[in-house]
Amino acid sequence: MIEKHCDLLCIGGGGAGVAASVAASRKGADVLLCSKEPIGYGNTRIIGGVMAYGDLGAEKTGEDFFRDMIVGGDYLNNQEICSLLASNAHQATYLVESFGGVLGRDKEGRITEEALIQLGGHTSPRTLFIPSTGPGIGQALRYAVAREEIEILENTLIVDLIQQRNQTFGAIGYELVRGDVVVIKAKKTLLATGGGGWLYYPNTDVSRVITGDGYALGLNAGAELIDMEQVQYIPFSITHPPGLAGIVVGEPFTAGPAGVLRNVHGKDILPGVYQKTRAQVANAIILEVEKGNGTKHGGCLLDLKGNKDHPGGRMLFEQYSKGIFKNITDIIRLAYGPEAASWEEPWDVYPSAHYFMGGIVIDIWGRVKGVDNLFACGEVSGGIHGGNRLGSVSLMELFIIGSRAGECAASEMEKGTYTVDQRLIDSRVNQLQEMLGRRGKNRPIQVKNELQKVMWDCVGPARNESKLKNGIESLLSIREKAKDLNISRARKYNTELIDAIELGFMIPVSLSIAQSALERKESRGAHVRLDYPQRDDRNWLKNIIIKKGDKDELEITLRPVELTKLKP
């Protein structure tokens, strides 16, 4: 067993975790950055290449951007945090550039309207291209950490937080390469573990490590989860062949000004598709397929051909031909053939699990509500984007809230020592070590795959009461199976142990999503209830809160949304 000590433990090596680590380190804190993958990987490394800059002009103070976030999120958002983000959005650009990232500017190197693009749901251009896309940002994150006095612990899966009463004092992890148990004692702990899109594999575009770890760690520590039913399905993803299904090939704005979204009968199902939000477009496809108007592969048809002769569309075609979206064209050619790759034939598309709007309840400094010494930022935090995240906003948000959380943690660092009952740590370490060599009936990967199928079939894009109840029943059965797993004795990079630990996170997170989705008897944001197809502001302008009860069962409460600035 390895034991480490630090002021701040940051769990997660993507944009949010790195931003928090750098900010805290610059404030003088002794920081340890722990990551399941190498630093700079995860979902930050596979971003499509856009980041919100904010509204231009000295007279602009973020009101337009704020309104777009709230309207786009169907009024479930935390308006205090959204207001903060809208008025400070530009800071993320300068931070990324200071790390070594490259963002698009105009020909004179300035950020003007010429450099900005307008994505769906945004009422004005306020988004910058990232020419190097995800790998460039990932490399910049590694540069940023290397320049600071930050200890790194890569390829380490955090198993549990160290809890004493209502306080967090670090975490216990499994170091994959050497097979060691690691105990990290820390004055403050920060979760930046990303979302949970892998719960829907293979119908997702996220990194394989995004299994909802932080949500479960937060729940176990006493945190609240908010609006977990709000899972964003990005609308344009491949439907076939099976080996490529779920891969994202664009979003609303990439449909271009002349793009048309049709059903199998050729009807335009959403005019002006390129100006719509992700939720609006995804929901249109979902409902059309449910009506029986989908293709034989279960999708709708995205016809981009008109853009080739359209002044605004030609630029987009160039980006798909030789620009930042060329990798998507290569995938389309492989899946649908050369005619589709040249936009002469439409693409068969259906939504794919992409992002979680729900997550851990935090304040404007990233402090976790109800748990001392614990912070959260990035996708693991909830309530910021409400029912739908606008494209390009998450990358901006994770750098701003991540930096604020790191600064806050460092400034609140109590001097002196902290004490924790060693017996609590020893007990949890023993539980982890006892998992090795366990002889049970079920292989962890098979149980995990069963959970993923249940989530897509029963708690996926199209929901109703019957599906959700069947899904919850199946998840409870899976929870029982997970008590009887077969795990190898190997210590180094034991994939069965990894799957078993992740399964332990995925089950409560899946139940949180399913139970929240069953509770919300309306359609709002990314949450589509076929049996309650309308948004219901009279009865459901509420946040759904999940918390662990005394007997470890999930408890649901409803909380009226705080409409501090903008109302429907």
PDB file of N, CA, C and O in Angstrom, residues 193-254:
ATOM      1  N   THR A 193     -14.351  14.262 -12.567  1.00  0.00           N
ATOM      2  CA  THR A 193     -14.275  12.945 -13.209  1.00  0.00           C
ATOM      3  C   THR A 193     -15.079  12.830 -14.495  1.00  0.00           C
ATOM      4  O   THR A 193     -15.127  11.764 -15.088  1.00  0.00           O
ATOM      5  N   GLY A 194     -15.738  13.910 -14.924  1.00  0.00           N
ATOM      6  CA  GLY A 194     -16.529  13.843 -16.151  1.00  0.00           C
ATOM      7  C   GLY A 194     -17.907  13.248 -15.909  1.00  0.00           C
ATOM      8  O   GLY A 194     -18.370  13.137 -14.765  1.00  0.00           O
ATOM      9  N   GLY A 195     -18.571  12.863 -16.993  1.00  0.00           N
ATOM     10  CA  GLY A 195     -19.957  12.411 -16.936  1.00  0.00           C
ATOM     11  C   GLY A 195     -20.114  10.910 -16.823  1.00  0.00           C
ATOM     12  O   GLY A 195     -19.339  10.236 -16.151  1.00  0.00           O
ATOM     13  N   GLY A 196     -21.128  10.384 -17.537  1.00  0.00           N
ATOM     14  CA  GLY A 196     -21.417   8.956 -17.434  1.00  0.00           C
ATOM     15  C   GLY A 196     -21.902   8.338 -18.727  1.00  0.00           C
ATOM     16  O   GLY A 196     -22.655   7.370 -18.710  1.00  0.00           O
ATOM     17  N   GLY A 197     -21.473   8.899 -19.860  1.00  0.00           N
ATOM     18  CA  GLY A 197     -21.980   8.437 -21.154  1.00  0.00           C
ATOM     19  C   GLY A 197     -21.753   6.970 -21.442  1.00  0.00           C
ATOM     20  O   GLY A 197     -22.495   6.358 -22.220  1.00  0.00           O
ATOM     21  N   TRP A 198     -20.729   6.362 -20.785  1.00  0.00           N
ATOM     22  CA  TRP A 198     -20.436   4.950 -21.055  1.00  0.00           C
ATOM     23  C   TRP A 198     -21.538   4.025 -20.530  1.00  0.00           C
ATOM     24  O   TRP A 198     -21.579   2.855 -20.882  1.00  0.00           O
ATOM     25  N   LEU A 199     -22.447   4.566 -19.742  1.00  0.00           N
ATOM     26  CA  LEU A 199     -23.600   3.779 -19.307  1.00  0.00           C
ATOM     27  C   LEU A 199     -24.456   3.363 -20.490  1.00  0.00           C
ATOM     28  O   LEU A 199     -25.241   2.416 -20.392  1.00  0.00           O
ATOM     29  N   TYR A 200     -24.303   4.075 -21.624  1.00  0.00           N
ATOM     30  CA  TYR A 200     -25.135   3.809 -22.804  1.00  0.00           C
ATOM     31  C   TYR A 200     -24.369   3.131 -23.941  1.00  0.00           C
ATOM     32  O   TYR A 200     -24.889   3.026 -25.053  1.00  0.00           O
ATOM     33  N   TYR A 201     -23.150   2.695 -23.683  1.00  0.00           N
ATOM     34  CA  TYR A 201     -22.358   2.043 -24.731  1.00  0.00           C
ATOM     35  C   TYR A 201     -23.140   0.859 -25.342  1.00  0.00           C
ATOM     36  O   TYR A 201     -23.805   0.125 -24.621  1.00  0.00           O
ATOM     37  N   PRO A 202     -23.097   0.678 -26.696  1.00  0.00           N
ATOM     38  CA  PRO A 202     -22.250   1.373 -27.672  1.00  0.00           C
ATOM     39  C   PRO A 202     -22.872   2.641 -28.255  1.00  0.00           C
ATOM     40  O   PRO A 202     -22.297   3.240 -29.165  1.00  0.00           O
ATOM     41  N   ASN A 203     -24.021   3.053 -27.746  1.00  0.00           N
ATOM     42  CA  ASN A 203     -24.710   4.218 -28.313  1.00  0.00           C
ATOM     43  C   ASN A 203     -24.249   5.506 -27.638  1.00  0.00           C
ATOM     44  O   ASN A 203     -25.037   6.253 -27.063  1.00  0.00           O
ATOM     45  N   THR A 204     -22.963   5.760 -27.726  1.00  0.00           N
ATOM     46  CA  THR A 204     -22.370   6.949 -27.120  1.00  0.00           C
ATOM     47  C   THR A 204     -21.092   7.310 -27.857  1.00  0.00           C
ATOM     48  O   THR A 204     -20.489   6.462 -28.525  1.00  0.00           O
ATOM     49  N   ASP A 205     -20.697   8.571 -27.709  1.00  0.00           N
ATOM     50  CA  ASP A 205     -19.457   9.034 -28.354  1.00  0.00           C
ATOM     51  C   ASP A 205     -18.382   9.383 -27.333  1.00  0.00           C
ATOM     52  O   ASP A 205     -17.367   9.976 -27.677  1.00  0.00           O
ATOM     53  N   VAL A 206     -18.573   9.007 -26.066  1.00  0.00           N
ATOM     54  CA  VAL A 206     -17.632   9.436 -25.031  1.00  0.00           C
ATOM     55  C   VAL A 206     -16.481   8.457 -24.875  1.00  0.00           C
ATOM     56  O   VAL A 206     -16.504   7.339 -25.392  1.00  0.00           O
ATOM     57  N   SER A 207     -15.482   8.891 -24.106  1.00  0.00           N
ATOM     58  CA  SER A 207     -14.334   8.048 -23.794  1.00  0.00           C
ATOM     59  C   SER A 207     -14.750   6.870 -22.923  1.00  0.00           C
ATOM     60  O   SER A 207     -15.661   6.980 -22.094  1.00  0.00           O
ATOM     61  N   ARG A 208     -14.057   5.755 -23.066  1.00  0.00           N
ATOM     62  CA  ARG A 208     -14.403   4.525 -22.351  1.00  0.00           C
ATOM     63  C   ARG A 208     -14.326   4.660 -20.818  1.00  0.00           C
ATOM     64  O   ARG A 208     -14.986   3.935 -20.082  1.00  0.00           O
ATOM     65  N   VAL A 209     -13.565   5.638 -20.322  1.00  0.00           N
ATOM     66  CA  VAL A 209     -13.399   5.772 -18.871  1.00  0.00           C
ATOM     67  C   VAL A 209     -14.523   6.571 -18.217  1.00  0.00           C
ATOM     68  O   VAL A 209     -14.569   6.695 -16.995  1.00  0.00           O
ATOM     69  N   ILE A 210     -15.460   7.079 -19.010  1.00  0.00           N
ATOM     70  CA  ILE A 210     -16.493   7.977 -18.472  1.00  0.00           C
ATOM     71  C   ILE A 210     -17.669   7.142 -17.980  1.00  0.00           C
ATOM     72  O   ILE A 210     -18.695   6.994 -18.653  1.00  0.00           O
ATOM     73  N   THR A 211     -17.524   6.562 -16.789  1.00  0.00           N
ATOM     74  CA  THR A 211     -18.490   5.600 -16.268  1.00  0.00           C
ATOM     75  C   THR A 211     -19.272   6.120 -15.054  1.00  0.00           C
ATOM     76  O   THR A 211     -19.827   5.332 -14.294  1.00  0.00           O
ATOM     77  N   GLY A 212     -19.304   7.431 -14.868  1.00  0.00           N
ATOM     78  CA  GLY A 212     -20.108   7.995 -13.793  1.00  0.00           C
ATOM     79  C   GLY A 212     -19.485   7.922 -12.415  1.00  0.00           C
ATOM     80  O   GLY A 212     -20.178   8.088 -11.404  1.00  0.00           O
ATOM     81  N   ASP A 213     -18.163   7.717 -12.346  1.00  0.00           N
ATOM     82  CA  ASP A 213     -17.497   7.511 -11.056  1.00  0.00           C
ATOM     83  C   ASP A 213     -17.789   8.632 -10.057  1.00  0.00           C
ATOM     84  O   ASP A 213     -18.107   8.388  -8.892  1.00  0.00           O
ATOM     85  N   GLY A 214     -17.641   9.869 -10.505  1.00  0.00           N
ATOM     86  CA  GLY A 214     -17.770  11.005  -9.599  1.00  0.00           C
ATOM     87  C   GLY A 214     -19.151  11.150  -8.998  1.00  0.00           C
ATOM     88  O   GLY A 214     -19.301  11.568  -7.842  1.00  0.00           O
ATOM     89  N   TYR A 215     -20.189  10.817  -9.786  1.00  0.00           N
ATOM     90  CA  TYR A 215     -21.550  10.903  -9.251  1.00  0.00           C
ATOM     91  C   TYR A 215     -21.725   9.939  -8.082  1.00  0.00           C
ATOM     92  O   TYR A 215     -22.294  10.283  -7.051  1.00  0.00           O
ATOM     93  N   ALA A 216     -21.227   8.712  -8.270  1.00  0.00           N
ATOM     94  CA  ALA A 216     -21.354   7.704  -7.217  1.00  0.00           C
ATOM     95  C   ALA A 216     -20.493   8.059  -6.007  1.00  0.00           C
ATOM     96  O   ALA A 216     -20.928   7.908  -4.856  1.00  0.00           O
ATOM     97  N   LEU A 217     -19.280   8.545  -6.246  1.00  0.00           N
ATOM     98  CA  LEU A 217     -18.426   8.971  -5.132  1.00  0.00           C
ATOM     99  C   LEU A 217     -19.093  10.089  -4.342  1.00  0.00           C
ATOM    100  O   LEU A 217     -19.072  10.106  -3.105  1.00  0.00           O
ATOM    101  N   GLY A 218     -19.696  11.036  -5.056  1.00  0.00           N
ATOM    102  CA  GLY A 218     -20.393  12.130  -4.405  1.00  0.00           C
ATOM    103  C   GLY A 218     -21.591  11.649  -3.600  1.00  0.00           C
ATOM    104  O   GLY A 218     -21.799  12.068  -2.457  1.00  0.00           O
ATOM    105  N   LEU A 219     -22.377  10.770  -4.206  1.00  0.00           N
ATOM    106  CA  LEU A 219     -23.538  10.207  -3.499  1.00  0.00           C
ATOM    107  C   LEU A 219     -23.107   9.537  -2.196  1.00  0.00           C
ATOM    108  O   LEU A 219     -23.708   9.735  -1.139  1.00  0.00           O
ATOM    109  N   ASN A 220     -22.060   8.716  -2.294  1.00  0.00           N
ATOM    110  CA  ASN A 220     -21.583   7.989  -1.109  1.00  0.00           C
ATOM    111  C   ASN A 220     -21.091   8.936  -0.018  1.00  0.00           C
ATOM    112  O   ASN A 220     -21.135   8.603   1.167  1.00  0.00           O
ATOM    113  N   ALA A 221     -20.616  10.103  -0.443  1.00  0.00           N
ATOM    114  CA  ALA A 221     -20.097  11.073   0.525  1.00  0.00           C
ATOM    115  C   ALA A 221     -21.199  11.927   1.141  1.00  0.00           C
ATOM    116  O   ALA A 221     -20.941  12.692   2.076  1.00  0.00           O
ATOM    117  N   GLY A 222     -22.426  11.835   0.600  1.00  0.00           N
ATOM    118  CA  GLY A 222     -23.540  12.621   1.128  1.00  0.00           C
ATOM    119  C   GLY A 222     -23.965  13.774   0.253  1.00  0.00           C
ATOM    120  O   GLY A 222     -24.796  14.597   0.662  1.00  0.00           O
ATOM    121  N   ALA A 223     -23.421  13.856  -0.966  1.00  0.00           N
ATOM    122  CA  ALA A 223     -23.788  14.943  -1.879  1.00  0.00           C
ATOM    123  C   ALA A 223     -25.160  14.717  -2.487  1.00  0.00           C
ATOM    124  O   ALA A 223     -25.674  13.594  -2.521  1.00  0.00           O
ATOM    125  N   GLU A 224     -25.745  15.804  -2.988  1.00  0.00           N
ATOM    126  CA  GLU A 224     -26.998  15.741  -3.733  1.00  0.00           C
ATOM    127  C   GLU A 224     -26.709  15.695  -5.228  1.00  0.00           C
ATOM    128  O   GLU A 224     -25.778  16.356  -5.706  1.00  0.00           O
ATOM    129  N   LEU A 225     -27.493  14.915  -5.947  1.00  0.00           N
ATOM    130  CA  LEU A 225     -27.471  14.939  -7.409  1.00  0.00           C
ATOM    131  C   LEU A 225     -28.734  15.639  -7.885  1.00  0.00           C
ATOM    132  O   LEU A 225     -29.819  15.434  -7.340  1.00  0.00           O
ATOM    133  N   ILE A 226     -28.604  16.441  -8.937  1.00  0.00           N
ATOM    134  CA  ILE A 226     -29.731  17.228  -9.434  1.00  0.00           C
ATOM    135  C   ILE A 226     -30.045  16.880 -10.889  1.00  0.00           C
ATOM    136  O   ILE A 226     -29.133  16.735 -11.708  1.00  0.00           O
ATOM    137  N   ASP A 227     -31.324  16.671 -11.196  1.00  0.00           N
ATOM    138  CA  ASP A 227     -31.827  16.490 -12.564  1.00  0.00           C
ATOM    139  C   ASP A 227     -31.032  15.454 -13.367  1.00  0.00           C
ATOM    140  O   ASP A 227     -30.633  15.706 -14.517  1.00  0.00           O
ATOM    141  N   MET A 228     -30.833  14.290 -12.794  1.00  0.00           N
ATOM    142  CA  MET A 228     -30.059  13.251 -13.465  1.00  0.00           C
ATOM    143  C   MET A 228     -30.769  12.683 -14.691  1.00  0.00           C
ATOM    144  O   MET A 228     -30.145  12.006 -15.511  1.00  0.00           O
ATOM    145  N   GLU A 229     -32.054  12.939 -14.833  1.00  0.00           N
ATOM    146  CA  GLU A 229     -32.776  12.479 -16.032  1.00  0.00           C
ATOM    147  C   GLU A 229     -32.352  13.232 -17.286  1.00  0.00           C
ATOM    148  O   GLU A 229     -32.604  12.784 -18.410  1.00  0.00           O
ATOM    149  N   GLN A 230     -31.690  14.364 -17.114  1.00  0.00           N
ATOM    150  CA  GLN A 230     -31.336  15.207 -18.251  1.00  0.00           C
ATOM    151  C   GLN A 230     -30.015  14.753 -18.871  1.00  0.00           C
ATOM    152  O   GLN A 230     -28.943  15.261 -18.575  1.00  0.00           O
ATOM    153  N   VAL A 231     -30.112  13.769 -19.734  1.00  0.00           N
ATOM    154  CA  VAL A 231     -28.968  13.230 -20.478  1.00  0.00           C
ATOM    155  C   VAL A 231     -29.038  13.773 -21.902  1.00  0.00           C
ATOM    156  O   VAL A 231     -30.046  13.610 -22.589  1.00  0.00           O
ATOM    157  N   GLN A 232     -27.976  14.430 -22.329  1.00  0.00           N
ATOM    158  CA  GLN A 232     -27.983  15.011 -23.674  1.00  0.00           C
ATOM    159  C   GLN A 232     -27.599  13.963 -24.717  1.00  0.00           C
ATOM    160  O   GLN A 232     -26.553  13.308 -24.612  1.00  0.00           O
ATOM    161  N   TYR A 233     -28.473  13.824 -25.705  1.00  0.00           N
ATOM    162  CA  TYR A 233     -28.213  12.943 -26.842  1.00  0.00           C
ATOM    163  C   TYR A 233     -27.895  13.828 -28.034  1.00  0.00           C
ATOM    164  O   TYR A 233     -28.751  14.559 -28.523  1.00  0.00           O
ATOM    165  N   ILE A 234     -26.652  13.783 -28.500  1.00  0.00           N
ATOM    166  CA  ILE A 234     -26.273  14.627 -29.629  1.00  0.00           C
ATOM    167  C   ILE A 234     -26.920  14.048 -30.882  1.00  0.00           C
ATOM    168  O   ILE A 234     -26.891  12.831 -31.098  1.00  0.00           O
ATOM    169  N   PRO A 235     -27.571  14.875 -31.711  1.00  0.00           N
ATOM    170  CA  PRO A 235     -28.525  14.335 -32.682  1.00  0.00           C
ATOM    171  C   PRO A 235     -27.967  13.568 -33.875  1.00  0.00           C
ATOM    172  O   PRO A 235     -28.615  12.642 -34.360  1.00  0.00           O
ATOM    173  N   PHE A 236     -26.799  13.937 -34.373  1.00  0.00           N
ATOM    174  CA  PHE A 236     -26.329  13.345 -35.619  1.00  0.00           C
ATOM    175  C   PHE A 236     -25.235  12.313 -35.354  1.00  0.00           C
ATOM    176  O   PHE A 236     -24.053  12.641 -35.234  1.00  0.00           O
ATOM    177  N   SER A 237     -25.660  11.058 -35.237  1.00  0.00           N
ATOM    178  CA  SER A 237     -24.715   9.961 -35.028  1.00  0.00           C
ATOM    179  C   SER A 237     -25.046   8.825 -35.980  1.00  0.00           C
ATOM    180  O   SER A 237     -26.189   8.680 -36.430  1.00  0.00           O
ATOM    181  N   ILE A 238     -24.051   8.009 -36.272  1.00  0.00           N
ATOM    182  CA  ILE A 238     -24.194   6.918 -37.234  1.00  0.00           C
ATOM    183  C   ILE A 238     -25.121   5.830 -36.685  1.00  0.00           C
ATOM    184  O   ILE A 238     -25.077   5.508 -35.501  1.00  0.00           O
ATOM    185  N   THR A 239     -25.955   5.281 -37.551  1.00  0.00           N
ATOM    186  CA  THR A 239     -26.888   4.226 -37.139  1.00  0.00           C
ATOM    187  C   THR A 239     -26.410   2.825 -37.521  1.00  0.00           C
ATOM    188  O   THR A 239     -26.847   1.840 -36.931  1.00  0.00           O
ATOM    189  N   HIS A 240     -25.555   2.721 -38.511  1.00  0.00           N
ATOM    190  CA  HIS A 240     -25.076   1.420 -38.982  1.00  0.00           C
ATOM    191  C   HIS A 240     -23.789   1.625 -39.774  1.00  0.00           C
ATOM    192  O   HIS A 240     -23.522   2.737 -40.228  1.00  0.00           O
ATOM    193  N   PRO A 241     -22.973   0.577 -39.946  1.00  0.00           N
ATOM    194  CA  PRO A 241     -23.081  -0.778 -39.414  1.00  0.00           C
ATOM    195  C   PRO A 241     -22.860  -0.791 -37.897  1.00  0.00           C
ATOM    196  O   PRO A 241     -22.406   0.219 -37.331  1.00  0.00           O
ATOM    197  N   PRO A 242     -23.155  -1.915 -37.229  1.00  0.00           N
ATOM    198  CA  PRO A 242     -23.089  -1.963 -35.761  1.00  0.00           C
ATOM    199  C   PRO A 242     -21.753  -1.518 -35.180  1.00  0.00           C
ATOM    200  O   PRO A 242     -21.719  -0.882 -34.127  1.00  0.00           O
ATOM    201  N   GLY A 243     -20.656  -1.832 -35.851  1.00  0.00           N
ATOM    202  CA  GLY A 243     -19.340  -1.479 -35.321  1.00  0.00           C
ATOM    203  C   GLY A 243     -19.067   0.014 -35.282  1.00  0.00           C
ATOM    204  O   GLY A 243     -18.154   0.455 -34.584  1.00  0.00           O
ATOM    205  N   LEU A 244     -19.861   0.804 -36.026  1.00  0.00           N
ATOM    206  CA  LEU A 244     -19.678   2.262 -36.049  1.00  0.00           C
ATOM    207  C   LEU A 244     -20.847   3.005 -35.434  1.00  0.00           C
ATOM    208  O   LEU A 244     -20.814   4.234 -35.325  1.00  0.00           O
ATOM    209  N   ALA A 245     -21.889   2.292 -35.031  1.00  0.00           N
ATOM    210  CA  ALA A 245     -23.088   2.934 -34.485  1.00  0.00           C
ATOM    211  C   ALA A 245     -22.739   3.760 -33.258  1.00  0.00           C
ATOM    212  O   ALA A 245     -21.949   3.344 -32.410  1.00  0.00           O
ATOM    213  N   GLY A 246     -23.342   4.949 -33.172  1.00  0.00           N
ATOM    214  CA  GLY A 246     -23.137   5.823 -32.024  1.00  0.00           C
ATOM    215  C   GLY A 246     -22.067   6.872 -32.221  1.00  0.00           C
ATOM    216  O   GLY A 246     -21.980   7.818 -31.434  1.00  0.00           O
ATOM    217  N   ILE A 247     -21.239   6.758 -33.270  1.00  0.00           N
ATOM    218  CA  ILE A 247     -20.180   7.738 -33.506  1.00  0.00           C
ATOM    219  C   ILE A 247     -20.801   9.034 -34.022  1.00  0.00           C
ATOM    220  O   ILE A 247     -21.584   9.037 -34.970  1.00  0.00           O
ATOM    221  N   VAL A 248     -20.449  10.150 -33.403  1.00  0.00           N
ATOM    222  CA  VAL A 248     -21.015  11.448 -33.767  1.00  0.00           C
ATOM    223  C   VAL A 248     -20.410  11.946 -35.078  1.00  0.00           C
ATOM    224  O   VAL A 248     -19.200  11.873 -35.292  1.00  0.00           O
ATOM    225  N   VAL A 249     -21.286  12.482 -35.947  1.00  0.00           N
ATOM    226  CA  VAL A 249     -20.833  13.011 -37.232  1.00  0.00           C
ATOM    227  C   VAL A 249     -21.276  14.464 -37.431  1.00  0.00           C
ATOM    228  O   VAL A 249     -21.306  14.961 -38.548  1.00  0.00           O
ATOM    229  N   GLY A 250     -21.619  15.122 -36.346  1.00  0.00           N
ATOM    230  CA  GLY A 250     -21.993  16.529 -36.445  1.00  0.00           C
ATOM    231  C   GLY A 250     -23.023  16.902 -35.402  1.00  0.00           C
ATOM    232  O   GLY A 250     -23.469  16.076 -34.613  1.00  0.00           O
ATOM    233  N   GLU A 251     -23.371  18.184 -35.393  1.00  0.00           N
ATOM    234  CA  GLU A 251     -24.418  18.673 -34.508  1.00  0.00           C
ATOM    235  C   GLU A 251     -25.234  19.704 -35.290  1.00  0.00           C
ATOM    236  O   GLU A 251     -24.964  19.928 -36.476  1.00  0.00           O
ATOM    237  N   PRO A 252     -26.252  20.326 -34.682  1.00  0.00           N
ATOM    238  CA  PRO A 252     -27.159  21.163 -35.479  1.00  0.00           C
ATOM    239  C   PRO A 252     -26.482  22.157 -36.410  1.00  0.00           C
ATOM    240  O   PRO A 252     -26.829  22.238 -37.592  1.00  0.00           O
ATOM    241  N   PHE A 253     -25.494  22.920 -35.915  1.00  0.00           N
ATOM    242  CA  PHE A 253     -24.931  23.955 -36.787  1.00  0.00           C
ATOM    243  C   PHE A 253     -24.195  23.368 -37.981  1.00  0.00           C
ATOM    244  O   PHE A 253     -24.077  24.013 -39.032  1.00  0.00           O
ATOM    245  N   THR A 254     -23.702  22.119 -37.875  1.00  0.00           N
ATOM    246  CA  THR A 254     -22.994  21.520 -39.006  1.00  0.00           C
ATOM    247  C   THR A 254     -23.947  21.021 -40.087  1.00  0.00           C
ATOM    248  O   THR A 254     -23.497  20.565 -41.132  1.00  0.00           O
TER     249      THR A 254
END
